Structure formats: structure tokens, C-alpha cells
PDB file of C-alpha atoms in Angstrom:
ATOM      1  CA  MET A   1       0.041   0.544   0.335  1.00 88.00           C
ATOM      2  CA  THR A   2       1.209   3.483  -1.130  1.00 92.00           C
ATOM      3  CA  ARG A   3       0.119   7.040  -0.240  1.00 94.00           C
ATOM      4  CA  LEU A   4      -1.296   8.443  -3.316  1.00 96.00           C
ATOM      5  CA  LEU A   5      -2.918  11.954  -4.022  1.00 96.00           C
ATOM      6  CA  VAL A   6      -5.777  12.897  -6.132  1.00 97.00           C
ATOM      7  CA  ARG A   7      -5.987  15.348  -7.634  1.00 97.00           C
ATOM      8  CA  ILE A   8      -8.937  17.147  -9.568  1.00 98.00           C
ATOM      9  CA  GLU A   9      -8.199  20.271 -11.238  1.00 98.00           C
ATOM     10  CA  ALA A  10     -11.452  21.933 -12.965  1.00 98.00           C
ATOM     11  CA  VAL A  11     -11.944  24.570 -15.157  1.00 98.00           C
ATOM     12  CA  ASP A  12     -14.989  25.809 -17.894  1.00 97.00           C
ATOM     13  CA  LEU A  13     -17.485  26.596 -14.506  1.00 97.00           C
ATOM     14  CA  PRO A  14     -20.441  27.151 -15.311  1.00 96.00           C
ATOM     15  CA  GLY A  15     -21.481  30.290 -13.990  1.00 95.00           C
ATOM     16  CA  PRO A  16     -22.217  31.896 -10.675  1.00 94.00           C
ATOM     17  CA  THR A  17     -26.478  30.772 -10.669  1.00 91.00           C
ATOM     18  CA  HIS A  18     -27.878  28.082 -12.122  1.00 88.00           C
ATOM     19  CA  PRO A  19     -31.674  27.817 -11.719  1.00 88.00           C
ATOM     20  CA  VAL A  20     -32.506  25.696  -9.188  1.00 84.00           C
ATOM     21  CA  PRO A  21     -35.639  23.557  -8.088  1.00 76.00           C
ATOM     22  CA  VAL A  22     -36.979  25.321  -5.132  1.00 72.00           C
ATOM     23  CA  SER A  23     -38.769  22.436  -3.667  1.00 73.00           C
ATOM     24  CA  ARG A  24     -38.745  18.480  -4.635  1.00 74.00           C
ATOM     25  CA  ASN A  25     -41.247  18.850  -7.838  1.00 76.00           C
ATOM     26  CA  GLY A  26     -41.877  22.812  -7.449  1.00 73.00           C
ATOM     27  CA  PRO A  27     -40.604  25.626 -10.269  1.00 78.00           C
ATOM     28  CA  GLU A  28     -36.874  26.666 -10.536  1.00 83.00           C
ATOM     29  CA  GLU A  29     -35.015  30.343  -9.795  1.00 83.00           C
ATOM     30  CA  PRO A  30     -31.549  31.329 -10.088  1.00 86.00           C
ATOM     31  CA  ARG A  31     -29.348  30.147  -6.932  1.00 89.00           C
ATOM     32  CA  ASP A  32     -25.928  30.743  -6.616  1.00 92.00           C
ATOM     33  CA  VAL A  33     -23.988  27.613  -7.020  1.00 95.00           C
ATOM     34  CA  TYR A  34     -20.966  25.983  -5.462  1.00 97.00           C
ATOM     35  CA  VAL A  35     -19.009  22.697  -6.298  1.00 98.00           C
ATOM     36  CA  ALA A  36     -17.530  20.682  -3.822  1.00 98.00           C
ATOM     37  CA  VAL A  37     -16.267  17.219  -3.176  1.00 98.00           C
ATOM     38  CA  GLN A  38     -18.498  14.928  -1.088  1.00 97.00           C
ATOM     39  CA  ARG A  39     -17.198  12.405   1.189  1.00 97.00           C
ATOM     40  CA  ARG A  40     -17.643   8.944   1.430  1.00 95.00           C
ATOM     41  CA  ASN A  41     -20.968   8.076   3.587  1.00 91.00           C
ATOM     42  CA  ARG A  42     -21.298  11.836   4.843  1.00 91.00           C
ATOM     43  CA  PRO A  43     -22.906  13.789   2.007  1.00 86.00           C
ATOM     44  CA  GLY A  44     -22.868  16.920   4.230  1.00 87.00           C
ATOM     45  CA  GLU A  45     -19.392  16.867   4.598  1.00 92.00           C
ATOM     46  CA  LEU A  46     -17.590  18.293   1.833  1.00 95.00           C
ATOM     47  CA  LEU A  47     -14.285  19.286   0.896  1.00 96.00           C
ATOM     48  CA  ASP A  48     -13.777  23.078  -0.234  1.00 95.00           C
ATOM     49  CA  PRO A  49     -16.741  24.344  -1.880  1.00 96.00           C
ATOM     50  CA  HIS A  50     -16.132  26.815  -5.134  1.00 97.00           C
ATOM     51  CA  PRO A  51     -18.580  29.079  -6.700  1.00 97.00           C
ATOM     52  CA  GLY A  52     -19.525  28.177  -9.686  1.00 96.00           C
ATOM     53  CA  GLY A  53     -18.411  31.246 -11.107  1.00 96.00           C
ATOM     54  CA  ALA A  54     -14.555  30.620 -10.266  1.00 97.00           C
ATOM     55  CA  ARG A  55     -12.160  30.919 -12.612  1.00 97.00           C
ATOM     56  CA  SER A  56     -11.034  27.085 -11.372  1.00 98.00           C
ATOM     57  CA  ALA A  57     -11.147  25.245  -9.100  1.00 98.00           C
ATOM     58  CA  THR A  58      -8.524  22.583  -7.609  1.00 97.00           C
ATOM     59  CA  TRP A  59      -8.882  19.578  -4.615  1.00 97.00           C
ATOM     60  CA  THR A  60      -6.491  17.269  -3.517  1.00 97.00           C
ATOM     61  CA  LEU A  61      -7.787  13.902  -2.060  1.00 97.00           C
ATOM     62  CA  GLU A  62      -5.299  11.923   0.199  1.00 96.00           C
ATOM     63  CA  CYS A  63      -5.878   8.252  -0.844  1.00 96.00           C
ATOM     64  CA  THR A  64      -3.630   5.292  -0.694  1.00 95.00           C
ATOM     65  CA  ALA A  65      -3.129   2.665  -4.010  1.00 95.00           C
ATOM     66  CA  THR A  66      -2.705  -0.872  -3.356  1.00 94.00           C
ATOM     67  CA  ALA A  67      -1.699  -3.266  -6.173  1.00 91.00           C
ATOM     68  CA  THR A  68      -4.082  -6.149  -6.831  1.00 89.00           C
ATOM     69  CA  PRO A  69      -4.373  -8.945  -9.175  1.00 90.00           C
ATOM     70  CA  THR A  70      -7.013  -7.177 -11.071  1.00 86.00           C
ATOM     71  CA  GLY A  71      -4.815  -3.787 -11.389  1.00 87.00           C
ATOM     72  CA  THR A  72      -4.595  -0.598  -8.155  1.00 92.00           C
ATOM     73  CA  ASP A  73      -7.105  -0.137  -6.350  1.00 93.00           C
ATOM     74  CA  VAL A  74      -7.270   3.526  -5.075  1.00 95.00           C
ATOM     75  CA  GLN A  75      -8.877   4.144  -1.181  1.00 95.00           C
ATOM     76  CA  GLY A  76      -9.462   7.236   0.997  1.00 96.00           C
ATOM     77  CA  PRO A  77     -12.121   9.187   2.618  1.00 97.00           C
ATOM     78  CA  TYR A  78     -13.070  10.762  -0.240  1.00 97.00           C
ATOM     79  CA  VAL A  79     -13.361   7.952  -2.646  1.00 97.00           C
ATOM     80  CA  GLN A  80     -16.560   6.818  -2.534  1.00 96.00           C
ATOM     81  CA  ASP A  81     -16.993   2.428  -3.640  1.00 89.00           C
ATOM     82  CA  ARG A  82     -21.105   1.484  -5.249  1.00 78.00           C
ATOM     83  CA  LEU A  83     -20.637  -2.096  -5.944  1.00 74.00           C
ATOM     84  CA  GLY A  84     -17.028  -2.282  -6.525  1.00 72.00           C
ATOM     85  CA  ARG A  85     -16.724   0.531  -8.973  1.00 87.00           C
ATOM     86  CA  ARG A  86     -14.259   3.249  -7.706  1.00 94.00           C
ATOM     87  CA  PHE A  87     -15.214   7.156  -7.834  1.00 97.00           C
ATOM     88  CA  VAL A  88     -15.116  10.734  -6.162  1.00 98.00           C
ATOM     89  CA  TYR A  89     -18.335  12.379  -5.990  1.00 97.00           C
ATOM     90  CA  LEU A  90     -17.916  16.321  -7.539  1.00 98.00           C
ATOM     91  CA  SER A  91     -21.609  17.481  -5.093  1.00 97.00           C
ATOM     92  CA  TRP A  92     -23.719  20.694  -6.433  1.00 96.00           C
ATOM     93  CA  GLY A  93     -25.384  22.744  -4.117  1.00 94.00           C
ATOM     94  CA  THR A  94     -26.122  26.180  -2.565  1.00 93.00           C
ATOM     95  CA  VAL A  95     -25.750  27.311   0.537  1.00 88.00           C
ATOM     96  CA  ASP A  96     -28.923  29.379   2.653  1.00 85.00           C
ATOM     97  CA  GLU A  97     -28.169  32.126   5.210  1.00 87.00           C
ATOM     98  CA  GLU A  98     -27.209  29.539   7.888  1.00 90.00           C
ATOM     99  CA  GLY A  99     -24.408  28.319   5.766  1.00 86.00           C
ATOM    100  CA  VAL A 100     -25.794  25.379   4.777  1.00 88.00           C
ATOM    101  CA  PHE A 101     -25.147  23.594   1.737  1.00 91.00           C
ATOM    102  CA  SER A 102     -28.775  22.122  -0.039  1.00 92.00           C
ATOM    103  CA  MET A 103     -26.936  19.127  -2.737  1.00 93.00           C
ATOM    104  CA  PHE A 104     -29.180  19.368  -6.175  1.00 92.00           C
ATOM    105  CA  ARG A 105     -26.813  17.566  -8.725  1.00 93.00           C
ATOM    106  CA  ARG A 106     -23.421  15.514  -8.835  1.00 96.00           C
ATOM    107  CA  ALA A 107     -21.016  14.287 -11.034  1.00 97.00           C
ATOM    108  CA  LYS A 108     -18.913  11.221 -10.884  1.00 97.00           C
ATOM    109  CA  LEU A 109     -15.101  10.717 -11.498  1.00 97.00           C
ATOM    110  CA  MET A 110     -14.997   7.020 -12.306  1.00 96.00           C
ATOM    111  CA  LEU A 111     -11.786   6.330 -10.835  1.00 95.00           C
ATOM    112  CA  ASP A 112     -12.416   2.700 -12.462  1.00 91.00           C
ATOM    113  CA  MET A 113     -12.254   4.479 -16.085  1.00 93.00           C
ATOM    114  CA  VAL A 114      -8.592   5.245 -15.274  1.00 96.00           C
ATOM    115  CA  PRO A 115      -6.046   4.221 -18.089  1.00 95.00           C
ATOM    116  CA  ALA A 116      -4.916   0.831 -15.998  1.00 94.00           C
ATOM    117  CA  GLU A 117      -0.903   2.329 -16.952  1.00 96.00           C
ATOM    118  CA  VAL A 118      -1.253   5.738 -16.186  1.00 96.00           C
ATOM    119  CA  LEU A 119      -2.842   4.119 -12.576  1.00 95.00           C
ATOM    120  CA  ALA A 120      -0.549   2.055 -11.774  1.00 94.00           C
ATOM    121  CA  GLU A 121       2.249   4.804 -12.672  1.00 96.00           C
ATOM    122  CA  ALA A 122       0.163   7.136 -10.369  1.00 96.00           C
ATOM    123  CA  ALA A 123       1.081   4.380  -7.348  1.00 94.00           C
ATOM    124  CA  ARG A 124       4.541   4.770  -8.409  1.00 94.00           C
ATOM    125  CA  GLU A 125       5.059   8.013  -9.092  1.00 95.00           C
ATOM    126  CA  GLY A 126       2.409   9.953  -6.326  1.00 95.00           C
ATOM    127  CA  VAL A 127       0.104  11.791  -8.048  1.00 97.00           C
ATOM    128  CA  LEU A 128      -2.997  11.178  -9.900  1.00 97.00           C
ATOM    129  CA  VAL A 129      -4.531  14.087 -11.935  1.00 97.00           C
ATOM    130  CA  ALA A 130      -7.901  15.065 -13.357  1.00 98.00           C
ATOM    131  CA  ARG A 131      -8.461  17.290 -15.389  1.00 98.00           C
ATOM    132  CA  LEU A 132     -12.285  18.259 -16.735  1.00 98.00           C
ATOM    133  CA  GLY A 133     -14.498  21.173 -17.363  1.00 98.00           C
ATOM    134  CA  LEU A 134     -17.204  20.904 -14.709  1.00 98.00           C
ATOM    135  CA  THR A 135     -19.720  22.823 -17.492  1.00 97.00           C
ATOM    136  CA  ASP A 136     -22.640  20.459 -19.381  1.00 95.00           C
ATOM    137  CA  PRO A 137     -23.125  20.938 -22.992  1.00 94.00           C
ATOM    138  CA  HIS A 138     -26.082  22.994 -22.119  1.00 92.00           C
ATOM    139  CA  GLY A 139     -24.133  25.478 -19.981  1.00 93.00           C
ATOM    140  CA  GLY A 140     -24.945  24.401 -16.440  1.00 93.00           C
ATOM    141  CA  PRO A 141     -23.522  22.309 -13.686  1.00 96.00           C
ATOM    142  CA  LEU A 142     -21.597  19.114 -15.123  1.00 96.00           C
ATOM    143  CA  CYS A 143     -23.275  16.319 -14.077  1.00 95.00           C
ATOM    144  CA  ALA A 144     -23.901  12.159 -14.324  1.00 95.00           C
ATOM    145  CA  ARG A 145     -20.595  10.378 -15.152  1.00 96.00           C
ATOM    146  CA  VAL A 146     -17.698  11.398 -16.064  1.00 96.00           C
ATOM    147  CA  VAL A 147     -15.372   9.335 -18.172  1.00 94.00           C
ATOM    148  CA  PRO A 148     -12.809  10.183 -20.663  1.00 93.00           C
ATOM    149  CA  PRO A 149     -12.629  11.829 -22.963  1.00 93.00           C
ATOM    150  CA  HIS A 150     -14.177  14.837 -20.631  1.00 95.00           C
ATOM    151  CA  VAL A 151     -12.217  13.947 -18.225  1.00 97.00           C
ATOM    152  CA  THR A 152      -8.292  13.471 -18.546  1.00 98.00           C
ATOM    153  CA  TRP A 153      -5.888  11.645 -16.355  1.00 98.00           C
ATOM    154  CA  THR A 154      -2.811  11.917 -15.725  1.00 97.00           C
ATOM    155  CA  ALA A 155       0.480  10.477 -13.560  1.00 97.00           C
ATOM    156  CA  GLU A 156       2.699  13.022 -11.632  1.00 95.00           C
ATOM    157  CA  ARG A 157       5.568  12.508  -9.367  1.00 93.00           C
ATOM    158  CA  GLY A 158       5.034  13.074  -6.007  1.00 82.00           C
ATOM    159  CA  THR A 159       7.643  12.407  -3.076  1.00 61.00           C
ATOM    160  CA  TYR A 160       5.386  10.513  -0.173  1.00 52.00           C
ATOM    161  CA  ALA A 161       6.492   8.319   1.804  1.00 45.00           C
ATOM    162  CA  PRO A 162       4.657   3.758   1.839  1.00 45.00           C
ATOM    163  CA  VAL A 163       1.359   3.660   4.571  1.00 43.00           C
ATOM    164  CA  VAL A 164       1.892   1.027   6.794  1.00 41.00           C
ATOM    165  CA  ALA A 165      -0.525  -1.348   6.701  1.00 42.00           C
ATOM    166  CA  LYS A 166      -2.244  -2.234  10.598  1.00 42.00           C
ATOM    167  CA  ASP A 167      -3.180  -5.208  11.415  1.00 37.00           C
ATOM    168  CA  ALA A 168      -6.941  -5.909  11.171  1.00 33.00           C
TER     169      ALA A 168
END
């Protein structure tokens, strides 16, 4: 097991406001929007929200990478795991007067779609980088599964010491 940083570098954010449903099936109204990385199993715990009108947004996630017979397994507090498919949620939401974030849309950065050779190299080098635009074809916040070519994955050099596994 080795330490791995996953850095998400986003550009082309959709703008500061977006029509958001006022209630579950109600009308939409323009609201200030934000995007953040969602913690695994804690949808209300978000890493570094950025306004939708920012020029760019970057998040760095501390993870581990483990070589397995089927490839490289990435785990960490912000890595989701549904049915063995690992991904990172980018959550879009609004923030009310009390500072409470209310999600209305999410994008999934699919780690299982990272080319195997890129993921293996990132595990050796220390950093896996995702580069993507966050505006969908209709000008709104990007949502749903995000896979190449809408995201580009590369490996970069970092200096991270191996993590020693604790006995279970």
C-alpha cells in the first residue's frame, strides 16, 4: 500500500448562478451555486466548496493505492465505492443564509475508467491528476458519470512515503 494524492483540476465552471428547484417538484429559480468534493458516506461533509463562477477549482485528496491481481485499488475518505466501482463525487449545491449546503446535482469521476497504465504509474509516482471542464453541453453544472474524453487522467511525480498497513 502506498500513499497517493488524487488532484482534481477543474476549469470552465458554469457561472455563479443556475436555475435550481425551489422544492422537490416545484419551480426553479436562479441561485448561487457551489461545487465541492463529497466525503464517502457523509453527503453533508464537503471538501473546499468553490463558487460556480470561479475561474477554476482544485481539490487534493489523500488516498492509498494498493496493487491487486486485477489492477490498482484506490481508497480514501473521499473515494466512493458502489458495487466495487470506485469514484469521486463532485456535488453541486446552494448555500443558504446559515451556510447550509443543499445539493441539487452530482458528477461522478469514475476511477475505474482511469487507464490501468496511468493508474499504475500514478501509484509509483505519487499523484493521479484529473483535468476536466465543469460545464455541461447546455451551459449548466456537469453531472452524471464523467469518463474520458470528458476527463483526462495523468500521473505526476510526488514524494510520499509508503503507508504501513495496520493489523486488522
